[in-house]
mmCIF file of C-alpha atoms in Angstrom:
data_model
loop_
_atom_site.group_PDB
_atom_site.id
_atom_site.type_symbol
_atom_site.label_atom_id
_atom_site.label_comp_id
_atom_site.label_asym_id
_atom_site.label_seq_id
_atom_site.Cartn_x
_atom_site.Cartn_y
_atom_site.Cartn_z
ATOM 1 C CA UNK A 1 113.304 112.312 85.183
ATOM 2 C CA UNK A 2 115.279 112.482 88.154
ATOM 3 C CA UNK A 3 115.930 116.433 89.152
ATOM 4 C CA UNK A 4 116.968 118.618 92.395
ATOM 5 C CA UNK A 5 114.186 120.071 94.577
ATOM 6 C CA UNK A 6 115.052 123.522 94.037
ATOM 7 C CA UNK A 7 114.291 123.132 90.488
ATOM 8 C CA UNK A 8 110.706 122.012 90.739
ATOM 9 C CA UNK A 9 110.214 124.661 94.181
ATOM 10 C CA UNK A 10 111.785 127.632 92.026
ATOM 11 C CA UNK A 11 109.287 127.102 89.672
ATOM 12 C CA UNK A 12 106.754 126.999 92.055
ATOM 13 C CA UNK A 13 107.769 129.920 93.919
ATOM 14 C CA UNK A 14 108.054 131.940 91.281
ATOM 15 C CA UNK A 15 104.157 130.943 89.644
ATOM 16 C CA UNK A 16 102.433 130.970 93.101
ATOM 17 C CA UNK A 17 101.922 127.377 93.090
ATOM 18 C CA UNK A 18 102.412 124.522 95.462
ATOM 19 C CA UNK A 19 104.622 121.099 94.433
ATOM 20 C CA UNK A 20 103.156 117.869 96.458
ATOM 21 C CA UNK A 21 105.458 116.070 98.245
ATOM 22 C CA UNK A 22 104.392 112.316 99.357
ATOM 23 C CA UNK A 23 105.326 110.168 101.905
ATOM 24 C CA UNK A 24 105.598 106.356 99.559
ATOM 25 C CA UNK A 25 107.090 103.882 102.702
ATOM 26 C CA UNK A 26 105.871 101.526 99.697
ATOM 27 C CA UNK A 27 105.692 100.092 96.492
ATOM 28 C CA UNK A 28 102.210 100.817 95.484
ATOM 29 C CA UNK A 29 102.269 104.308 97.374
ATOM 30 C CA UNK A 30 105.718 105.136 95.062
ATOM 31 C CA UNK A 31 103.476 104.153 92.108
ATOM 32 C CA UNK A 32 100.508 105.610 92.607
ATOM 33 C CA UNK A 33 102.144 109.430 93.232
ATOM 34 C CA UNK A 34 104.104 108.763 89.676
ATOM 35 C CA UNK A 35 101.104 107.480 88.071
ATOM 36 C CA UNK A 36 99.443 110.779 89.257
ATOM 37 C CA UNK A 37 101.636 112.816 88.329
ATOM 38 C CA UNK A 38 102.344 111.617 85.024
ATOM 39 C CA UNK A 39 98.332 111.456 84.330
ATOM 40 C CA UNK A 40 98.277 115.130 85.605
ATOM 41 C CA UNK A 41 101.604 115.662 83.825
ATOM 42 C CA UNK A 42 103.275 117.424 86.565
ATOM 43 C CA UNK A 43 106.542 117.035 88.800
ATOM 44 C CA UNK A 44 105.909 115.709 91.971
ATOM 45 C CA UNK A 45 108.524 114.840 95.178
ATOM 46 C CA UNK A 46 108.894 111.379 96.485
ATOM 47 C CA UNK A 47 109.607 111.302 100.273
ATOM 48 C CA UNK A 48 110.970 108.829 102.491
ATOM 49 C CA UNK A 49 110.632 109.613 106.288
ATOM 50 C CA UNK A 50 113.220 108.467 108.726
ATOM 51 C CA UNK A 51 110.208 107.453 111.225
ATOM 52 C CA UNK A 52 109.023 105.374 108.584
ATOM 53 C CA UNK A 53 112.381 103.353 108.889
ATOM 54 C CA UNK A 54 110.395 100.387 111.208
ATOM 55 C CA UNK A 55 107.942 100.169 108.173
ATOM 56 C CA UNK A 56 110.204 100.223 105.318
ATOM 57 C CA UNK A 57 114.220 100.258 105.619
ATOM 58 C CA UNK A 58 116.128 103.097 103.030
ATOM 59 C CA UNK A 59 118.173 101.023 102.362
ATOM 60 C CA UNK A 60 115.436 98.998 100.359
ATOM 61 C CA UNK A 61 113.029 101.922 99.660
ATOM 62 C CA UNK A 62 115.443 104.357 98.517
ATOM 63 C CA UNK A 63 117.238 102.576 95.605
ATOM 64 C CA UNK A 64 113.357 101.930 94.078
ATOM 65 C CA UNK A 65 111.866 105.711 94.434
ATOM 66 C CA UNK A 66 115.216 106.822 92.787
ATOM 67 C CA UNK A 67 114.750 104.186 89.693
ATOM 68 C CA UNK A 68 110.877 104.870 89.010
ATOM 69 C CA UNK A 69 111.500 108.624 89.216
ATOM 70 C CA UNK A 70 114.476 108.387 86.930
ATOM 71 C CA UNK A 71 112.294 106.596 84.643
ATOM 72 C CA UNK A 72 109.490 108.721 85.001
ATOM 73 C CA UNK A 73 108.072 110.919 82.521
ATOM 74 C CA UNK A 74 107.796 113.748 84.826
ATOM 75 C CA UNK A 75 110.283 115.741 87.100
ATOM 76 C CA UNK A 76 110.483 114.072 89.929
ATOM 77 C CA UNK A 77 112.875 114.590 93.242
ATOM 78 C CA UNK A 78 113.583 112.172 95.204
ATOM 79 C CA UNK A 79 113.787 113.650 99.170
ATOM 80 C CA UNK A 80 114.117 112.222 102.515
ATOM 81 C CA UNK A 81 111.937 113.655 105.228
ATOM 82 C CA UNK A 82 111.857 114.364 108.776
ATOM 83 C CA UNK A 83 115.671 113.344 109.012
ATOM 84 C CA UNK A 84 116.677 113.767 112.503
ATOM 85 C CA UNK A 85 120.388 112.437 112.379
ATOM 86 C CA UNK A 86 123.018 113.323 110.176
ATOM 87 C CA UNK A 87 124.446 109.783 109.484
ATOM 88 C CA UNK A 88 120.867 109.312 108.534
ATOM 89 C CA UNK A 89 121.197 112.100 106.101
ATOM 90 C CA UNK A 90 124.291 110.707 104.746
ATOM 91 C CA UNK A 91 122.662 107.188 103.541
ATOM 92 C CA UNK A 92 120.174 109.112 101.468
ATOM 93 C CA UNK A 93 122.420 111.197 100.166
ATOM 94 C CA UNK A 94 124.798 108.354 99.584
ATOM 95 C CA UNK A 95 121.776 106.941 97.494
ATOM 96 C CA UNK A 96 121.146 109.411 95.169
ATOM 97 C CA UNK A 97 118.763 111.341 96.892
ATOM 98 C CA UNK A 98 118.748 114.859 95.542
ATOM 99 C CA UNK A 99 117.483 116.570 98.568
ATOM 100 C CA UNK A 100 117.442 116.159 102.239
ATOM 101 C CA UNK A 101 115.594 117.858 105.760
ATOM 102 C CA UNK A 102 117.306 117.971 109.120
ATOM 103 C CA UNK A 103 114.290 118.074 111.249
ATOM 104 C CA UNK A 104 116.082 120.085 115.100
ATOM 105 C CA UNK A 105 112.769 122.035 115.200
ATOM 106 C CA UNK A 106 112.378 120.359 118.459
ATOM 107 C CA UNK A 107 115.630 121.856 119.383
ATOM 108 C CA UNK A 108 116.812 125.451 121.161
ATOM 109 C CA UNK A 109 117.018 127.440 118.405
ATOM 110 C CA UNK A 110 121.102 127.247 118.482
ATOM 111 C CA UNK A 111 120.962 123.804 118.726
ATOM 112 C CA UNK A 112 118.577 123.700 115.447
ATOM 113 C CA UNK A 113 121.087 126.493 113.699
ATOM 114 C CA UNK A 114 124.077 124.199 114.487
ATOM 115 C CA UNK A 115 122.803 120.839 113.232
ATOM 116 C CA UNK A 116 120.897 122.595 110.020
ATOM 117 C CA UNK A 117 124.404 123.718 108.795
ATOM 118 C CA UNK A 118 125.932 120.858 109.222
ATOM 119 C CA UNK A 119 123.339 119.607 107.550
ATOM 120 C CA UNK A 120 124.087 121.858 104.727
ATOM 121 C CA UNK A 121 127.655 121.057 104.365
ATOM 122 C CA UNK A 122 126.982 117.520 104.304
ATOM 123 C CA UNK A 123 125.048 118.060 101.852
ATOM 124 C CA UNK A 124 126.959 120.385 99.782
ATOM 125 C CA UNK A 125 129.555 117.605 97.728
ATOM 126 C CA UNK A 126 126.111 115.560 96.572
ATOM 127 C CA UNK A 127 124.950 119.171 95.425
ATOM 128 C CA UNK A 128 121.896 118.191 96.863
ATOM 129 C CA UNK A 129 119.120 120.661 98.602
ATOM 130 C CA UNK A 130 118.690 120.752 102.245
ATOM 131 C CA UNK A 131 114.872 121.706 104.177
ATOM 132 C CA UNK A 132 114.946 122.561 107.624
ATOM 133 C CA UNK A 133 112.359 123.145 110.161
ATOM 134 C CA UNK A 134 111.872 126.702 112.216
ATOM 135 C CA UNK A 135 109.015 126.437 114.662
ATOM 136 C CA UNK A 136 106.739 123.263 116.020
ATOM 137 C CA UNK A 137 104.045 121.348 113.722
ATOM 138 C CA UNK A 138 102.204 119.886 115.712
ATOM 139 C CA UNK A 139 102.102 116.063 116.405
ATOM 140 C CA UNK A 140 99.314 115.050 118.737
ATOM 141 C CA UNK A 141 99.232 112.489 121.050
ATOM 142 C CA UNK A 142 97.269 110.023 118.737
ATOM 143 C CA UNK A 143 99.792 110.093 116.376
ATOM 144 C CA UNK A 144 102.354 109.032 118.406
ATOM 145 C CA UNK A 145 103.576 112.841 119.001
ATOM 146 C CA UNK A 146 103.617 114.827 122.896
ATOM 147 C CA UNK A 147 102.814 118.541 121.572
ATOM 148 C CA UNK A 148 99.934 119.878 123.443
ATOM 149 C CA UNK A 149 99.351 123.251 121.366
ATOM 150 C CA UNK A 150 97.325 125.028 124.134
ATOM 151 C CA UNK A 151 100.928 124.770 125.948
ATOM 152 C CA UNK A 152 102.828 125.615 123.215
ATOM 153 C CA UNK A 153 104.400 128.913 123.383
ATOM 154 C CA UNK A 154 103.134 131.553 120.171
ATOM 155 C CA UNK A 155 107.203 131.383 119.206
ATOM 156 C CA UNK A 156 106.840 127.503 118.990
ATOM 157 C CA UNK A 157 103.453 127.175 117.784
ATOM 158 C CA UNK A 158 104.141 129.763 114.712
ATOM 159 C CA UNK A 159 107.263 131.244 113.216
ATOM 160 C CA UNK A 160 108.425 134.236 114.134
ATOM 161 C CA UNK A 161 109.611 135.754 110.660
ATOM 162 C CA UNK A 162 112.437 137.693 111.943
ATOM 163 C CA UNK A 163 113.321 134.428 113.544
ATOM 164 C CA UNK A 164 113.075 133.004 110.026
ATOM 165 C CA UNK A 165 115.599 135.448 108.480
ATOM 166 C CA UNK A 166 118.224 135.226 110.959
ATOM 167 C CA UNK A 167 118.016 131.417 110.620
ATOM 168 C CA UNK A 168 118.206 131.293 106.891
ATOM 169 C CA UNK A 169 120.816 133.481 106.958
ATOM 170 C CA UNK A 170 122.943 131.495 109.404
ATOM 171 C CA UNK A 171 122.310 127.770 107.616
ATOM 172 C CA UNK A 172 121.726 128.535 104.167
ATOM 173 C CA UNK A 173 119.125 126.089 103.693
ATOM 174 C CA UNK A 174 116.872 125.994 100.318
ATOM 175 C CA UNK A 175 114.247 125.960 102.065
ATOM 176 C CA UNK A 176 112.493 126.406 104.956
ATOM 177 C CA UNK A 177 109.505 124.652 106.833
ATOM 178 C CA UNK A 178 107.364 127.123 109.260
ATOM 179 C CA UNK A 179 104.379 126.424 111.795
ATOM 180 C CA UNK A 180 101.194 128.223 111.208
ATOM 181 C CA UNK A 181 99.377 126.510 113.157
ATOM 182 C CA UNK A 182 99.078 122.934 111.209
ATOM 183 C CA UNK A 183 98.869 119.596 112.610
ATOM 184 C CA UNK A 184 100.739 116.470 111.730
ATOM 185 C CA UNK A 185 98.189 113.296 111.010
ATOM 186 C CA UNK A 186 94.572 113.519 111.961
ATOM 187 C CA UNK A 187 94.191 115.636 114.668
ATOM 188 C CA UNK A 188 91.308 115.864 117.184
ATOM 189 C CA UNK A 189 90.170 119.637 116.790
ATOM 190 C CA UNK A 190 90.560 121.898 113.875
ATOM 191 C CA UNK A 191 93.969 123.338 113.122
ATOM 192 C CA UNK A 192 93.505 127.162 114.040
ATOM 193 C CA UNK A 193 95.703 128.724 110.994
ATOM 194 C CA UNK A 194 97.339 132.173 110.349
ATOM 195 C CA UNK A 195 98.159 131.950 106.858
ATOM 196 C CA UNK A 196 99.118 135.849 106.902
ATOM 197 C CA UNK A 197 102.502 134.654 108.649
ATOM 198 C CA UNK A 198 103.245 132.566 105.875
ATOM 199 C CA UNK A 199 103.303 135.737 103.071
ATOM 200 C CA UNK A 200 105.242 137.133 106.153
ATOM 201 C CA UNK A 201 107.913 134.882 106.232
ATOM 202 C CA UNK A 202 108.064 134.851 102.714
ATOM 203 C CA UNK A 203 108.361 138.306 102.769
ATOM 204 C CA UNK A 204 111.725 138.326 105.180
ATOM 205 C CA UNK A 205 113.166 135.279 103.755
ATOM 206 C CA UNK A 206 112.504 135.101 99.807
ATOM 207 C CA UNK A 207 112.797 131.391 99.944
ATOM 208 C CA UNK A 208 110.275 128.531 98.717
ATOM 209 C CA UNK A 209 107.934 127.620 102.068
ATOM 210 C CA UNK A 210 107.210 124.263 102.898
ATOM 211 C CA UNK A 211 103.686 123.107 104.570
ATOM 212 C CA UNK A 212 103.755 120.010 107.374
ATOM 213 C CA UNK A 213 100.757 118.198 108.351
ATOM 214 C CA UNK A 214 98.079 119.381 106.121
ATOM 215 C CA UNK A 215 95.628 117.042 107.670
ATOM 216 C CA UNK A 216 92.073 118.997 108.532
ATOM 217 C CA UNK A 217 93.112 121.794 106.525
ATOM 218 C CA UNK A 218 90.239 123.389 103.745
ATOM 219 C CA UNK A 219 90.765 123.625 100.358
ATOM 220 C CA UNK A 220 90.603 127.381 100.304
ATOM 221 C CA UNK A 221 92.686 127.255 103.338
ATOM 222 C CA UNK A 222 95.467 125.550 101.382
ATOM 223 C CA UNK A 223 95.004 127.902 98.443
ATOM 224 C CA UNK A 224 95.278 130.784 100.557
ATOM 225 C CA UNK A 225 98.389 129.878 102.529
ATOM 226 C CA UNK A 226 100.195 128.486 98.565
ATOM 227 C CA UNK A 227 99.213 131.776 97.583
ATOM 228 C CA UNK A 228 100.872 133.399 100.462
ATOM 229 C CA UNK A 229 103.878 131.584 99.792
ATOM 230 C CA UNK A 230 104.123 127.772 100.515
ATOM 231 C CA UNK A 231 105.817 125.707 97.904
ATOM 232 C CA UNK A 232 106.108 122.516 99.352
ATOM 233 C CA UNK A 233 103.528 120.728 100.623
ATOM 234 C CA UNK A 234 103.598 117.164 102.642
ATOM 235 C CA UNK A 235 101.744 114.893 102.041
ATOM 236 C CA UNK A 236 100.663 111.157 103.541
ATOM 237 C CA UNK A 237 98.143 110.505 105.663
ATOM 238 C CA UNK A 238 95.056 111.250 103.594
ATOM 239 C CA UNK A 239 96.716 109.206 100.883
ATOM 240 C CA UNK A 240 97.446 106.158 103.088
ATOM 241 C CA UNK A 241 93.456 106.222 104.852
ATOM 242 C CA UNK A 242 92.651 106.323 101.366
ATOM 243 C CA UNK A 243 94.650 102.917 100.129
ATOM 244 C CA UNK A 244 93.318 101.420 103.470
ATOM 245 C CA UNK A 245 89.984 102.777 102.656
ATOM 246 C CA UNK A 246 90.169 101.317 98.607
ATOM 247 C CA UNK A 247 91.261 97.503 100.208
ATOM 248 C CA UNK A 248 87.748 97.739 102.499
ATOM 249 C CA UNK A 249 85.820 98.560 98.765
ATOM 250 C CA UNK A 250 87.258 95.890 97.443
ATOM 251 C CA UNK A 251 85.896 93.387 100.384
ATOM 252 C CA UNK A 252 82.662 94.548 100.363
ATOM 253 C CA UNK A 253 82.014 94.669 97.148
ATOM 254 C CA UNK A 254 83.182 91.150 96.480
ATOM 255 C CA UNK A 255 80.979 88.075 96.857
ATOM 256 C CA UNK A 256 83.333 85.716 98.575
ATOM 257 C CA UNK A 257 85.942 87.727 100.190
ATOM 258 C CA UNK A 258 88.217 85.130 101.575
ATOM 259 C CA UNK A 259 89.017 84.107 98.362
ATOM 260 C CA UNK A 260 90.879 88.000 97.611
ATOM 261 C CA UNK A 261 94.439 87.587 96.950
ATOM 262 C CA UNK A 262 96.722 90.106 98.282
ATOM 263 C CA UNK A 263 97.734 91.565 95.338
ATOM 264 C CA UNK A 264 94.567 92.353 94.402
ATOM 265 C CA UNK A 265 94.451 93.706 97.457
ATOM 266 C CA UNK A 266 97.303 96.059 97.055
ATOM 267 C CA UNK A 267 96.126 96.826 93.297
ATOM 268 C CA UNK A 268 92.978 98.410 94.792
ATOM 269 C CA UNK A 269 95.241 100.304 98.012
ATOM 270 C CA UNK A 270 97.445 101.421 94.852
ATOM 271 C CA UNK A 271 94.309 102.705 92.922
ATOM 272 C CA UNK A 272 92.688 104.516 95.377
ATOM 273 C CA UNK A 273 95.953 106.632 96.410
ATOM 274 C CA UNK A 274 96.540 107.876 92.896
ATOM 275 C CA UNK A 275 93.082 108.904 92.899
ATOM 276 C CA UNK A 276 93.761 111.010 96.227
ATOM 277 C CA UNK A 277 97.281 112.074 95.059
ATOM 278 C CA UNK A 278 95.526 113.446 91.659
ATOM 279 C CA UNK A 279 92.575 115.292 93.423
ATOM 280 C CA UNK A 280 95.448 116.735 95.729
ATOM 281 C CA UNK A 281 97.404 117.832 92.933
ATOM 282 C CA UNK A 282 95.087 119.543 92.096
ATOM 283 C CA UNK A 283 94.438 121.655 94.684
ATOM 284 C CA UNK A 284 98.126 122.364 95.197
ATOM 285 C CA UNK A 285 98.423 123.422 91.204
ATOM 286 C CA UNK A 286 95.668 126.459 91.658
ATOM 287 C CA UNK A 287 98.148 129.840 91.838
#
C-alpha cells in the first residue's frame, strides 16, 4: 500500500528503529526491495535519484515504483532522492510521489535554507513530505564526487546541531539528513564516524534522521547511530554490487555460458538483491 514517508519514519522514530530506503533505477531492483519487504513483512521506501536520470528516465521509472508499491502488501513510500532542482521535484510530485529531498547541502547555508522552503511549499498542495540535507556526505572521487574530507571543514564534514535547529526551524522539512562522517558509494578508507552527533541532533531537532552513504559502515556501527536517532537509511550500492555479483554466479556456475539469456540473467541480478535488501533489513529493524 501506497503511504507518506512520515508515516513509516514516525513509527520508526518513535520505536528506535531504522526504515530502508533503496535506490531501484530498475525493474528487478523495484522488485527485489518489495519482495523483501513483503517476505520480512515490513514497509520499506522506494527511491528514485535524480543522478540516476541518464540510467533510467522518471518519467518511465516513476509511474512503475508507484503501481508495485500500491499493490504491495506492505507500506511502502514512494520518494525521490538527491533532487537538486525544483522543476525536478515537481515531476515526481506530479507523479504521485509521496515524498521528495531538495539536496542544496552543497550550498551556503542561506542558499540551502532558501531552496529547502521552497521546496516545502512546492510540496505542500501534493501533501507530500520533503528531506533536506544539512552538512556534506561525502562523495569521493571514484564515485564520480570532488569532496576530499581531509579538506573538508568539521561544519561541512558533520552537522553542527544548533545549525540543525535553526534550519529546521526556518524550512519546516520532515526530515532532515546530517553528516557524521559517512561516505557515499565505496569509499577508499574507512568512514571515521561520530554517531554521538546524531543523538545530538536528534536531541535539538526532534525530527526522524536520515543516514547517506552507508557504504563501509559496521553493523554495530549502524545499530548504534539508529539507536541514536537515524530513521532513514539509504540504501544502493551494496544492493546493486550484489545483482552484478548474482549475474557472475550464474556464469560460472553454468556449463555453456554463451547460451544464458538475459533474462535469466536479470532473474539471478533480481535474486541476489532481495537477498541483500532482506539481510539489510534486518539490521536496520534491531531498536
Amino acid at each position: 500500500m501506497l503511504v507518506r514517508l512520515s508515516t513509516l519514519l514516525q513509527k520508526a522514530y518513535d520505536g528506535h528503529f531504522g526504515v530502508g530506503a533503496f535506490n531501484t533505477p530498475n525493474l528487478e531492483a523495484v522488485r527485489a526491495v518489495i519482495a523483501a519487504a513483503e517476505k520480512r513483512g515490513e514497509g520499506v521506501i522506494l527511491q528514485h535519484a535524480e543522478l540516476h536520470e541518464s540510467l533510467m528516465p522518471l518519467e518511465i521509472i516513476g509511474p512503475v515504483m508507484l503501481a508495485v508499491a500500491k499493490a504491495a502488501s506492505v507500506p511502502v513510500a514512494v520518494h525521490l532522492d538527491h533532487g537538486e532542482h525544483l522543476d525536478y521535484l515537481k515531476k515526481a510530485l506530479d507523479l504521485g510521489f509521496t515524498s521528495v529531498m531538495i539536496d542544496a547541502s552543497a550550498k551556503p547555508y542561506e542558499d540551502n535554507v532558501t531552496l529547502t522552503k521552497q521546496a516545502v511549499a512546492l510540496a505542500k498542495p501534493y501533501e507530500a513530505d520533503v528531506e533536506a540535507e544539512l552538512g556534506r556526505v561525502i562523495r569521493p572521487a571514484s564515485g564520480g564526487g570532488t569532496d576530499d574530507p581531509k579538506h573538508l571543514p568539521p561544519e561541512a564534514a558533520y552537522t553542527d546541531p544548533e545549525a540543525a535547529k535553526a534550519f529546521v526551524d526556518a524550512t519546516g522539512v520532515d526530515c532532515l539528513a546530517i553528516a557524521f562522517g559517512t561516505a557515499h558509494g565505496v569509499y577508499e578508507s574507512k568512514p571515521v564516524l561520530d554517531v554521538n552527533r546524531v543523538a545530538e541532533v536528534r536531541e535539538a531537532v526532534h525530527l526522524p534522521l536520515v543516514m547517506h552513504g552507508g557504504s563501509g559502515v559496521t553493523d554495530d556501527e549502524m545499530q548504534k547511530a539508529i539507536q541514536n536517532g537515524i530513521c532513514k537509511i539509504n540504501y544502493f550500492t551494496y544492493m546493486s554490487l550484489a545483482g552484478g555479483a548474482g549475474v557472475r554466479n550464474l556464469i560460472d556456475s553454468t556449463q555453456n555460458p554463451e547460451s544464458l539469456r538475459f533474462d535469466q540473467m536479470a532473474q539471478a541480478a533480481q535474486d541476489a538483491m532481495q537477498a541483500d535488501v532482506e539481510k539489510a533489513m534486518g539490521i536496520f529493524a534491531v531498536s
